[in-house]
Short mmCIF file of C-alpha atoms in Angstrom, two decimals:
data_model
loop_
_atom_site.label_atom_id
_atom_site.label_comp_id
_atom_site.label_asym_id
_atom_site.label_seq_id
_atom_site.Cartn_x
_atom_site.Cartn_y
_atom_site.Cartn_z
CA UNK Y 236 26.19 18.69 23.48
CA UNK Y 237 29.08 18.33 21.06
CA UNK Y 238 26.83 16.83 18.39
CA UNK Y 239 24.27 19.59 18.78
CA UNK Y 240 26.94 22.19 18.11
CA UNK Y 241 27.68 20.79 14.64
CA UNK Y 242 26.06 22.92 11.97
CA UNK Y 243 23.31 21.11 10.08
CA UNK Y 244 22.86 18.32 12.63
CA UNK Y 245 19.17 17.31 12.61
CA UNK Y 246 17.40 17.66 15.92
CA UNK Y 247 15.28 14.72 17.14
CA UNK Y 248 11.54 15.08 17.61
CA UNK Y 249 8.67 12.86 18.66
CA UNK Y 250 6.58 10.93 16.15
CA UNK Y 251 4.48 13.20 13.95
CA UNK Y 252 1.46 12.09 11.94
CA UNK Y 253 -0.91 13.53 9.38
CA UNK Y 254 -4.50 12.29 9.30
CA UNK Y 255 -6.76 12.15 6.26
CA UNK Y 256 -10.46 11.25 6.27
CA UNK Y 257 -12.32 9.45 3.49
CA UNK Y 258 -15.99 9.11 4.37
CA UNK Y 259 -16.06 6.90 7.48
CA UNK Y 260 -12.40 5.88 7.11
CA UNK Y 261 -9.53 7.61 8.89
CA UNK Y 262 -5.99 7.17 7.52
CA UNK Y 263 -2.76 8.02 9.30
CA UNK Y 264 0.65 8.70 7.77
CA UNK Y 265 3.84 9.09 9.78
CA UNK Y 266 5.97 12.05 8.71
CA UNK Y 267 9.73 11.52 8.62
CA UNK Y 268 11.33 14.84 7.76
CA UNK Y 269 10.65 18.53 7.12
CA UNK Y 270 12.34 21.19 4.99
CA UNK Y 271 11.15 24.78 4.99
CA UNK Y 272 12.37 25.25 1.41
CA UNK Y 273 9.88 22.64 0.20
CA UNK Y 274 7.07 24.42 2.04
CA UNK Y 275 8.01 27.76 0.46
CA UNK Y 276 8.40 26.18 -2.98
CA UNK Y 277 5.00 24.52 -3.47
CA UNK Y 278 2.81 25.52 -0.55
CA UNK Y 279 2.55 22.00 0.87
CA UNK Y 280 3.53 21.09 4.38
CA UNK Y 281 7.21 20.80 3.45
CA UNK Y 282 7.44 17.19 4.63
CA UNK Y 283 9.05 14.26 2.86
CA UNK Y 284 9.67 10.56 3.49
CA UNK Y 285 13.01 8.83 4.14
CA UNK Y 286 13.70 5.51 2.41
CA UNK Y 287 16.68 3.16 2.47
CA UNK Y 288 17.20 0.97 -0.58
CA UNK Y 289 19.61 -1.98 -0.52
CA UNK Y 290 21.41 -2.68 -3.79
CA UNK Y 291 20.30 -5.41 -6.19
CA UNK Y 292 23.09 -7.77 -5.07
CA UNK Y 293 21.93 -7.60 -1.45
CA UNK Y 294 18.21 -7.88 -2.24
CA UNK Y 295 18.61 -10.90 -4.51
CA UNK Y 296 20.92 -12.87 -2.20
CA UNK Y 297 19.85 -12.06 1.36
CA UNK Y 298 21.37 -15.23 2.80
CA UNK Y 299 24.88 -14.17 1.74
CA UNK Y 300 24.85 -10.41 2.23
CA UNK Y 301 28.44 -10.39 3.54
CA UNK Y 302 29.67 -11.56 0.14
CA UNK Y 303 28.34 -8.38 -1.46
CA UNK Y 304 30.01 -5.82 0.80
CA UNK Y 305 32.21 -4.64 -2.06
CA UNK Y 306 29.32 -4.24 -4.50
CA UNK Y 307 29.17 -0.60 -5.55
CA UNK Y 308 27.31 1.73 -7.86
CA UNK Y 309 29.95 3.19 -10.15
CA UNK Y 310 27.98 4.04 -13.30
CA UNK Y 311 24.74 5.76 -14.27
CA UNK Y 312 23.43 3.12 -16.71
CA UNK Y 313 23.81 -0.60 -17.17
CA UNK Y 314 22.35 -3.90 -16.00
CA UNK Y 315 24.58 -4.15 -12.91
CA UNK Y 316 26.44 -1.73 -10.60
CA UNK Y 317 24.35 1.18 -11.89
CA UNK Y 318 21.88 3.70 -10.53
CA UNK Y 319 19.67 2.92 -13.52
CA UNK Y 320 19.25 -0.68 -12.30
CA UNK Y 321 18.37 0.41 -8.78
CA UNK Y 322 15.90 3.01 -10.00
CA UNK Y 323 14.30 0.56 -12.46
CA UNK Y 324 13.76 -2.11 -9.78
CA UNK Y 325 12.43 0.45 -7.32
CA UNK Y 326 9.99 1.90 -9.85
CA UNK Y 327 8.56 -1.54 -10.62
CA UNK Y 328 8.21 -2.83 -7.08
CA UNK Y 329 7.84 0.17 -4.76
CA UNK Y 330 6.78 3.37 -6.51
CA UNK Y 331 3.06 2.63 -6.14
CA UNK Y 332 3.53 2.08 -2.40
CA UNK Y 333 5.70 5.20 -2.05
CA UNK Y 334 3.18 7.24 -4.00
CA UNK Y 335 0.31 6.20 -1.74
CA UNK Y 336 2.33 6.98 1.38
CA UNK Y 337 3.20 10.43 0.04
CA UNK Y 338 -0.39 11.17 -0.95
CA UNK Y 339 -1.90 10.08 2.37
CA UNK Y 340 0.69 12.17 4.20
CA UNK Y 341 0.48 15.15 1.81
CA UNK Y 342 4.26 14.86 1.40
CA UNK Y 343 6.34 16.56 -1.27
CA UNK Y 344 8.34 13.42 -2.10
CA UNK Y 345 10.85 10.87 -0.84
CA UNK Y 346 14.57 10.97 -0.07
CA UNK Y 347 16.26 7.66 -0.96
CA UNK Y 348 19.59 6.32 0.31
CA UNK Y 349 21.17 3.51 -1.75
CA UNK Y 350 23.38 1.20 0.32
CA UNK Y 351 24.99 -2.15 1.02
CA UNK Y 352 25.38 -3.57 4.53
CA UNK Y 353 28.61 -1.57 4.94
CA UNK Y 354 28.37 1.59 2.83
CA UNK Y 355 26.05 4.33 1.68
CA UNK Y 356 26.43 4.57 -2.09
CA UNK Y 357 24.33 7.57 -3.02
CA UNK Y 358 21.27 9.68 -2.39
CA UNK Y 359 18.37 10.78 -4.55
CA UNK Y 360 15.34 13.00 -3.98
CA UNK Y 361 12.18 12.10 -5.90
CA UNK Y 362 9.26 14.51 -5.90
CA UNK Y 363 5.73 13.18 -5.79
CA UNK Y 364 5.16 14.49 -9.31
CA UNK Y 365 8.11 12.45 -10.59
CA UNK Y 366 6.78 9.29 -8.95
CA UNK Y 367 3.34 10.08 -10.41
CA UNK Y 368 4.90 10.15 -13.87
CA UNK Y 369 6.44 6.69 -13.57
CA UNK Y 370 3.38 5.09 -11.94
CA UNK Y 371 0.46 6.80 -13.67
CA UNK Y 372 1.89 8.87 -16.52
CA UNK Y 373 0.80 12.17 -14.98
CA UNK Y 374 -0.18 13.72 -11.67
CA UNK Y 375 -3.65 14.43 -13.03
CA UNK Y 376 -4.31 10.76 -13.70
CA UNK Y 377 -2.69 9.87 -10.38
CA UNK Y 378 -5.26 12.05 -8.59
CA UNK Y 379 -8.11 10.23 -10.36
CA UNK Y 380 -6.80 6.75 -9.53
CA UNK Y 381 -6.01 7.63 -5.92
CA UNK Y 382 -9.59 8.83 -5.50
CA UNK Y 383 -10.94 5.57 -6.95
CA UNK Y 384 -8.63 3.38 -4.85
CA UNK Y 385 -9.68 5.06 -1.61
CA UNK Y 386 -13.36 4.77 -2.54
CA UNK Y 387 -12.98 1.06 -3.33
CA UNK Y 388 -11.23 0.37 -0.03
CA UNK Y 389 -13.87 2.30 1.85
CA UNK Y 390 -16.68 0.40 0.12
CA UNK Y 391 -15.04 -2.94 0.91
CA UNK Y 392 -14.49 -2.15 4.58
CA UNK Y 393 -18.02 -0.79 4.93
CA UNK Y 394 -19.37 -4.02 3.44
CA UNK Y 395 -17.43 -6.03 6.03
CA UNK Y 396 -18.73 -3.89 8.89
CA UNK Y 397 -22.31 -4.17 7.66
CA UNK Y 398 -21.95 -7.96 7.48
CA UNK Y 399 -20.02 -8.72 10.67
CA UNK Y 400 -21.03 -5.77 12.83
CA UNK Y 401 -19.01 -3.28 14.86
CA UNK Y 402 -18.99 -5.20 18.15
CA UNK Y 403 -16.11 -7.58 17.26
CA UNK Y 404 -12.50 -6.45 16.62
CA UNK Y 405 -11.22 -7.65 13.25
CA UNK Y 406 -7.74 -8.26 11.86
CA UNK Y 407 -7.94 -7.66 8.12
CA UNK Y 408 -5.57 -8.89 5.42
CA UNK Y 409 -5.81 -7.73 1.80
CA UNK Y 410 -4.42 -9.62 -1.17
CA UNK Y 411 -4.62 -8.68 -4.86
CA UNK Y 412 -4.82 -11.40 -7.50
CA UNK Y 413 -1.83 -11.62 -9.83
CA UNK Y 414 -4.05 -11.11 -12.87
CA UNK Y 415 -5.48 -7.93 -11.35
CA UNK Y 416 -9.11 -9.02 -11.56
CA UNK Y 417 -10.00 -9.17 -7.89
CA UNK Y 418 -8.98 -8.42 -4.31
CA UNK Y 419 -9.46 -10.83 -1.40
CA UNK Y 420 -10.09 -9.56 2.10
CA UNK Y 421 -9.77 -11.93 5.06
CA UNK Y 422 -11.24 -10.56 8.28
CA UNK Y 423 -10.33 -12.64 11.33
CA UNK Y 424 -12.32 -12.06 14.49
CA UNK Y 425 -10.09 -11.09 17.44
CA UNK Y 426 -12.35 -11.35 20.51
CA UNK Y 427 -9.40 -11.54 22.92
CA UNK Y 428 -7.71 -8.37 21.64
CA UNK Y 429 -7.57 -6.32 24.84
CA UNK Y 430 -6.06 -3.33 23.07
CA UNK Y 431 -9.17 -2.74 20.97
CA UNK Y 432 -11.74 -0.19 22.04
CA UNK Y 433 -14.20 2.20 20.48
CA UNK Y 434 -12.20 5.27 19.48
CA UNK Y 435 -15.11 7.17 17.91
CA UNK Y 436 -15.23 9.83 20.60
CA UNK Y 437 -11.44 10.22 20.75
CA UNK Y 438 -11.13 10.74 16.99
CA UNK Y 439 -14.10 13.09 16.56
CA UNK Y 440 -11.88 16.18 16.64
CA UNK Y 441 -9.43 14.60 14.20
CA UNK Y 442 -12.24 13.73 11.77
CA UNK Y 443 -13.49 17.30 11.81
CA UNK Y 444 -10.09 18.68 10.81
CA UNK Y 445 -9.03 16.16 8.19
CA UNK Y 446 -9.21 16.25 4.40
CA UNK Y 447 -12.38 14.58 3.11
CA UNK Y 448 -12.85 12.35 0.07
CA UNK Y 449 -16.44 11.82 -1.04
CA UNK Y 450 -18.16 8.47 -0.58
CA UNK Y 451 -18.21 6.02 -3.50
CA UNK Y 452 -21.09 5.75 -5.92
CA UNK Y 453 -22.97 2.49 -6.33
CA UNK Y 454 -21.52 0.32 -9.07
CA UNK Y 455 -22.45 -3.23 -10.05
CA UNK Y 456 -21.61 -5.95 -12.56
CA UNK Y 457 -21.96 -9.72 -12.76
CA UNK Y 458 -20.73 -11.44 -9.58
CA UNK Y 459 -17.83 -13.92 -9.73
CA UNK Y 460 -18.17 -17.69 -9.42
CA UNK Y 461 -15.09 -18.90 -7.57
CA UNK Y 462 -14.31 -22.04 -5.61
CA UNK Y 463 -12.12 -22.13 -2.51
CA UNK Y 464 -9.58 -24.95 -2.22
CA UNK Y 465 -8.71 -26.12 1.28
CA UNK Y 466 -5.43 -27.58 2.52
CA UNK Y 467 -5.29 -31.30 3.27
CA UNK Y 468 -5.95 -32.53 6.80
CA UNK Y 469 -2.27 -33.02 7.71
CA UNK Y 470 -1.35 -29.51 6.61
CA UNK Y 471 -4.22 -27.99 8.58
CA UNK Y 472 -2.92 -29.60 11.77
CA UNK Y 473 0.58 -28.08 11.46
CA UNK Y 474 1.63 -25.63 14.15
CA UNK Y 475 2.40 -23.00 11.50
CA UNK Y 476 -1.20 -22.96 10.26
CA UNK Y 477 -2.73 -23.04 13.74
CA UNK Y 478 -0.54 -20.08 14.73
CA UNK Y 479 -1.70 -17.98 11.78
CA UNK Y 480 -5.41 -18.65 12.20
CA UNK Y 481 -6.93 -18.76 15.68
CA UNK Y 482 -10.52 -17.59 15.24
CA UNK Y 483 -13.27 -17.45 12.66
CA UNK Y 484 -12.27 -15.76 9.43
CA UNK Y 485 -14.69 -13.99 7.09
CA UNK Y 486 -13.65 -14.08 3.44
CA UNK Y 487 -14.74 -11.44 0.92
CA UNK Y 488 -13.83 -10.99 -2.73
CA UNK Y 489 -14.08 -7.71 -4.63
CA UNK Y 490 -14.01 -7.95 -8.41
CA UNK Y 491 -13.09 -4.72 -10.18
CA UNK Y 492 -13.54 -3.56 -13.77
CA UNK Y 493 -12.17 -0.35 -15.30
CA UNK Y 494 -14.06 1.21 -18.20
CA UNK Y 495 -12.95 4.05 -20.46
CA UNK Y 496 -15.85 5.64 -22.35
CA UNK Y 497 -17.84 2.51 -21.58
CA UNK Y 498 -15.27 0.01 -22.92
CA UNK Y 499 -13.50 -2.48 -20.65
CA UNK Y 500 -9.79 -1.81 -20.17
CA UNK Y 501 -7.47 -4.75 -19.51
CA UNK Y 502 -4.25 -3.18 -20.83
CA UNK Y 503 -2.43 0.13 -20.20
CA UNK Y 504 -4.15 3.14 -21.74
CA UNK Y 505 -3.74 6.88 -22.15
CA UNK Y 506 -6.19 8.93 -20.12
CA UNK Y 507 -7.21 12.52 -20.85
CA UNK Y 508 -10.00 14.02 -18.71
CA UNK Y 509 -11.29 16.18 -21.57
CA UNK Y 510 -11.66 13.18 -23.89
CA UNK Y 511 -12.36 10.23 -21.63
CA UNK Y 512 -14.92 9.24 -19.04
CA UNK Y 513 -13.33 6.78 -16.64
CA UNK Y 514 -15.49 4.58 -14.42
CA UNK Y 515 -14.51 1.88 -11.95
CA UNK Y 516 -17.15 -0.77 -11.25
CA UNK Y 517 -17.07 -3.44 -8.58
CA UNK Y 518 -18.99 -6.23 -6.90
CA UNK Y 519 -18.32 -7.73 -3.47
CA UNK Y 520 -19.08 -11.40 -2.82
CA UNK Y 521 -19.08 -13.22 0.53
CA UNK Y 522 -16.97 -16.36 0.24
CA UNK Y 523 -16.86 -19.41 2.51
CA UNK Y 524 -15.90 -18.78 6.13
CA UNK Y 525 -13.20 -20.87 7.83
CA UNK Y 526 -11.32 -21.24 11.11
CA UNK Y 527 -8.16 -22.82 12.53
CA UNK Y 528 -9.40 -26.35 11.75
CA UNK Y 529 -10.48 -25.56 8.20
CA UNK Y 530 -7.90 -23.18 6.74
CA UNK Y 531 -8.29 -21.56 3.34
CA UNK Y 532 -5.18 -21.77 1.11
CA UNK Y 533 -5.69 -18.22 -0.14
CA UNK Y 534 -5.30 -16.89 3.42
CA UNK Y 535 -2.07 -18.76 4.09
CA UNK Y 536 -0.57 -17.66 0.77
CA UNK Y 537 -0.98 -13.95 1.56
#
């Protein structure tokens, strides 16, 4: 009662989600916080995400976090002890993830708290447009790439369903190649998953009310020729590997190519919708299946 009487004390509420539909795919985003001023300012829902960000000293040396209790942020710029360093690291490693979360949830932005294990060192609010600028260069280009990413994911998942069928629950793991040329999807059958059931009827009302993104167009190019390396026999028998893989796993690889006015793009480029025609082409290949006794290295490295 005493806490509730304090002016400005946030009131607790149950989990709140926003759903977005892309073709046959339904996405859910949990909403953390709401501010009426944001709703009045830009006409969105007025929601934003809450993020905590440990300082560089803590992130780099997790085994000795107690030694960095006195680490502080006391300057705007500089390689260490600065907000510039924290922002730079966050932009490189997390802004794409934050941007996708904000877009799926139709959020205005994110509220970040910088901290050590003992102290809060500062706060910063980043609008979705600002994150767009650092990730894509502009919100306009961010909209285009978000649309393509959702279409690619939908096409990949639809390919898996068409191949395996809808009668078996699947646990899917996605992994992007370091060189950016392809994405691996491992779909492990989970026949003993008692929590799985057909939710089509339960989500019909949600599908009808959610934002829709059009289905992807057909795109093709030369399929990849890749070989899968398997772990040695001793490694495959380890308890760690047997714990990770228990049933049959289906392996798919999606190769992606980006073209600007018909030319392949392998480096950063400037995009202007009035001057450029951007296309994303893909091919999906079925790789070799495996199970607990024949584990694929790519799966264990994810």
